[in-house]
Coordinates of C-alpha atoms in Angstrom, one line a residue:
M243 CA 0.1 -0.1 0.0
A244 CA 1.6 3.5 -0.7
Q245 CA 2.0 6.0 1.8
A246 CA -0.2 8.6 -0.2
T247 CA -3.4 10.1 -0.8
A248 CA -6.2 9.2 -3.2
I249 CA -8.6 12.0 -3.5
I250 CA -11.9 11.7 -5.7
L251 CA -13.3 14.8 -6.8
A252 CA -17.1 14.3 -6.6
G253 CA -18.2 18.0 -6.1
G254 CA -19.4 18.7 -10.1
K255 CA -23.1 19.9 -10.9
S256 CA -23.5 17.1 -13.2
T257 CA -25.2 19.7 -15.5
R258 CA -24.9 17.4 -18.8
M259 CA -26.3 14.4 -17.3
G260 CA -29.0 15.9 -15.4
T261 CA -28.5 14.1 -12.4
D262 CA -26.1 13.3 -9.9
K263 CA -22.9 11.2 -11.5
A264 CA -21.5 10.4 -8.2
L265 CA -24.6 8.3 -7.8
I266 CA -24.8 6.4 -11.0
R267 CA -24.2 2.8 -11.3
V268 CA -22.5 1.9 -14.0
K269 CA -21.1 -1.4 -12.4
D270 CA -22.6 -2.9 -9.4
D271 CA -21.5 0.1 -7.5
S272 CA -22.3 4.0 -7.7
M273 CA -19.1 5.6 -9.4
L274 CA -18.3 7.4 -6.5
E275 CA -18.5 4.0 -4.5
G276 CA -16.7 2.3 -7.1
A277 CA -13.5 4.8 -7.3
V278 CA -13.5 4.3 -3.5
R279 CA -13.5 0.5 -3.5
A280 CA -10.8 0.6 -6.7
L281 CA -8.3 2.9 -4.9
A282 CA -9.0 1.8 -1.0
G283 CA -6.2 -1.3 -1.2
G284 CA -3.8 0.6 -3.2
F285 CA -3.7 4.0 -0.8
S286 CA -3.2 5.0 2.6
E287 CA -5.7 7.4 3.0
I288 CA -8.6 8.3 0.8
I289 CA -10.4 11.6 0.5
V290 CA -13.6 12.3 -1.4
S291 CA -13.9 16.1 -2.3
A292 CA -17.3 17.0 -2.3
N293 CA -19.9 19.6 -1.0
N294 CA -22.8 18.1 1.5
R295 CA -22.3 14.5 0.7
T296 CA -21.9 11.6 2.5
C297 CA -21.6 8.0 1.9
A298 CA -23.1 5.4 4.2
S299 CA -20.8 2.6 2.4
A300 CA -17.7 4.4 2.2
K301 CA -16.2 5.4 5.2
V302 CA -13.8 8.1 4.1
K303 CA -13.1 11.6 4.7
V304 CA -15.2 14.1 2.8
V305 CA -14.2 17.7 2.4
A306 CA -15.7 20.7 0.8
D307 CA -14.7 23.5 -0.7
V308 CA -12.7 26.2 1.2
I309 CA -12.7 28.6 -2.0
P310 CA -16.1 27.5 -3.5
G311 CA -17.6 27.9 -7.0
R312 CA -14.2 27.3 -8.9
G313 CA -14.7 24.1 -10.3
P314 CA -12.0 20.8 -9.8
M315 CA -9.0 23.1 -8.7
S316 CA -11.0 24.2 -5.7
G317 CA -11.5 20.4 -4.7
I318 CA -7.9 19.9 -5.3
H319 CA -7.0 22.4 -3.0
A320 CA -9.6 21.5 -0.3
A321 CA -8.2 18.0 -0.5
L322 CA -4.7 18.7 -0.4
L323 CA -5.2 21.0 2.9
A324 CA -7.0 17.9 4.4
S325 CA -4.4 15.3 3.1
A326 CA -2.0 13.7 5.7
N327 CA 0.2 12.5 2.9
D328 CA 2.7 14.4 0.7
I329 CA 1.9 12.7 -2.3
N330 CA -1.9 12.9 -3.7
F331 CA -3.3 11.1 -6.7
V332 CA -6.4 13.1 -7.7
V333 CA -9.1 10.9 -10.3
P334 CA -12.9 12.5 -10.7
C335 CA -15.6 9.8 -9.6
D336 CA -17.0 10.0 -13.0
M337 CA -14.1 7.6 -14.3
P338 CA -15.3 4.3 -14.1
F339 CA -12.8 2.4 -15.3
I340 CA -10.0 3.4 -12.7
N341 CA -6.7 1.5 -12.9
V342 CA -5.0 1.2 -9.9
R343 CA -1.7 -0.1 -11.2
L344 CA -1.4 3.3 -13.5
A345 CA -2.0 5.5 -10.4
L346 CA 0.9 3.7 -8.4
Y347 CA 3.0 3.9 -11.2
M348 CA 2.4 7.6 -11.3
V349 CA 2.7 7.6 -7.3
E350 CA 6.2 5.9 -7.8
L351 CA 7.3 8.5 -10.1
A352 CA 6.3 11.5 -7.8
S353 CA 9.8 11.5 -6.0
G354 CA 11.6 15.0 -7.1
F355 CA 8.6 16.3 -9.2
D356 CA 5.6 18.6 -8.1
V357 CA 3.2 16.8 -10.7
V358 CA 3.0 13.8 -12.5
V359 CA 0.4 13.8 -15.2
P360 CA -0.7 11.7 -18.3
R361 CA -0.2 13.6 -21.6
I362 CA -1.6 12.5 -25.0
G363 CA -0.3 14.2 -27.9
D364 CA -1.2 17.8 -26.6
Y365 CA -3.8 16.7 -24.4
Y366 CA -3.0 16.4 -20.5
E367 CA -5.2 14.7 -18.4
A368 CA -4.9 16.8 -15.5
L369 CA -7.7 15.4 -13.1
F370 CA -5.7 11.8 -13.1
A371 CA -2.5 12.8 -11.7
V372 CA -0.5 13.3 -8.7
Y373 CA -0.2 16.5 -7.3
M374 CA 2.3 17.0 -4.5
K375 CA 1.0 19.1 -1.0
N376 CA 3.6 21.6 -1.7
C377 CA 1.4 22.5 -5.0
L378 CA -0.9 24.2 -2.6
P379 CA 0.3 27.5 -2.3
L380 CA 0.6 27.8 -6.3
I381 CA -2.9 26.3 -6.7
E382 CA -4.1 28.9 -3.8
E383 CA -2.8 31.9 -5.9
Y384 CA -4.2 30.7 -9.2
L385 CA -7.9 30.3 -7.5
I386 CA -7.7 33.5 -5.8
S387 CA -6.6 35.4 -9.1
G388 CA -9.6 33.5 -11.2
R389 CA -7.1 31.3 -12.9
N390 CA -9.3 27.9 -12.3
K391 CA -8.6 25.5 -15.0
V392 CA -5.8 22.9 -13.4
S393 CA -3.9 22.4 -16.7
T394 CA -3.1 26.0 -16.8
L395 CA -0.9 25.1 -13.5
Y396 CA 1.7 23.5 -16.0
A397 CA 2.6 26.7 -17.9
N398 CA 4.2 27.9 -14.5
S399 CA 7.9 27.0 -14.7
A400 CA 8.3 26.7 -10.8
L401 CA 6.7 23.0 -11.2
R402 CA 8.6 20.3 -11.7
I403 CA 6.7 17.9 -13.9
R404 CA 6.8 14.4 -15.0
Y405 CA 4.6 13.5 -17.9
V406 CA 3.8 10.2 -18.4
E407 CA 3.7 9.4 -22.1
E408 CA 1.6 7.3 -24.3
S409 CA 4.2 4.6 -24.6
E410 CA 4.0 4.2 -20.7
I411 CA -0.1 4.5 -20.4
G412 CA -0.1 1.8 -23.2
K413 CA 1.3 -0.7 -20.8
F414 CA -1.9 -0.5 -18.7
G415 CA -4.5 -0.5 -21.2
N416 CA -6.0 1.9 -23.9
A417 CA -6.0 5.5 -23.0
E418 CA -9.6 5.9 -24.3
S419 CA -10.9 3.5 -21.5
L420 CA -8.4 4.2 -19.0
F421 CA -9.7 7.8 -18.7
F422 CA -13.0 7.5 -20.3
N423 CA -15.3 9.7 -18.4
V424 CA -19.4 9.9 -18.1
N425 CA -20.5 13.2 -18.8
T426 CA -23.8 12.7 -20.4
P427 CA -26.3 9.9 -21.0
V428 CA -24.9 8.7 -24.3
D429 CA -21.5 8.6 -22.1
L430 CA -23.3 6.3 -19.6
Q431 CA -25.0 4.0 -22.2
R432 CA -21.4 3.5 -23.7
A433 CA -19.7 3.0 -20.5
K434 CA -22.1 0.4 -19.4
K435 CA -21.7 -1.6 -22.7
M436 CA -18.1 -1.4 -21.8
A437 CA -18.4 -2.8 -18.3
G438 CA -20.8 -5.6 -20.0
R439 CA -23.6 -4.2 -18.1
K440 CA -27.4 -4.6 -19.2
D441 CA -29.0 -0.8 -19.0
N442 CA -31.2 -1.1 -15.6
G443 CA -31.6 2.7 -15.7
S444 CA -29.2 5.2 -13.6
E445 CA -30.3 3.5 -10.3
A446 CA -28.7 5.8 -7.6
S447 CA -26.7 4.1 -4.5
D448 CA -27.1 4.8 -0.6
C449 CA -25.0 8.0 -1.1
T450 CA -27.1 10.9 0.1
N451 CA -26.5 14.7 0.5
I452 CA -26.1 16.1 3.7
E453 CA -28.6 18.3 5.0
D454 CA -27.6 22.0 5.7

């Protein structure tokens, strides 16, 4: 087990899906529960970044945004603040085919770097990446100045970045499925087909919202 934290981003508004993506089932569990289950055996700590949510079946730390309304960057910021480890692997809950071996490979690469991120052509998988806790001041600076897109961090020359190239990614599977996101109902149907699951609707799990 890696002495590292897995951060699961589950605070999105799910506007394109029309319902809370974290609660949707692609496999037997909801996507959030599936992410927790997949990562639990590989990481010493799991943090779910989400506003006003608890999961009865997922006994993990849940943190809310400290600087709200800024998207995934806010979630990463809050989770890094709460993390007990220097090394932090970030993944969104709407990636139903998380490859833990790839995640742990990236954790192993983190020594001497601030960020470890997959790169496919000119595209960065900024939300399937490792961020060291020492990224916090820079992330906070970007949030305060309104620069909310996570990948904008990579242009900062102060960051030591290890890019995971396509040749490395290919050892763990097909990039299209490894990084597949469920954003829309069409994506959901495709994910269920990829998982070999019959469509029984977008059943919700026993994850519920906390009352204010």
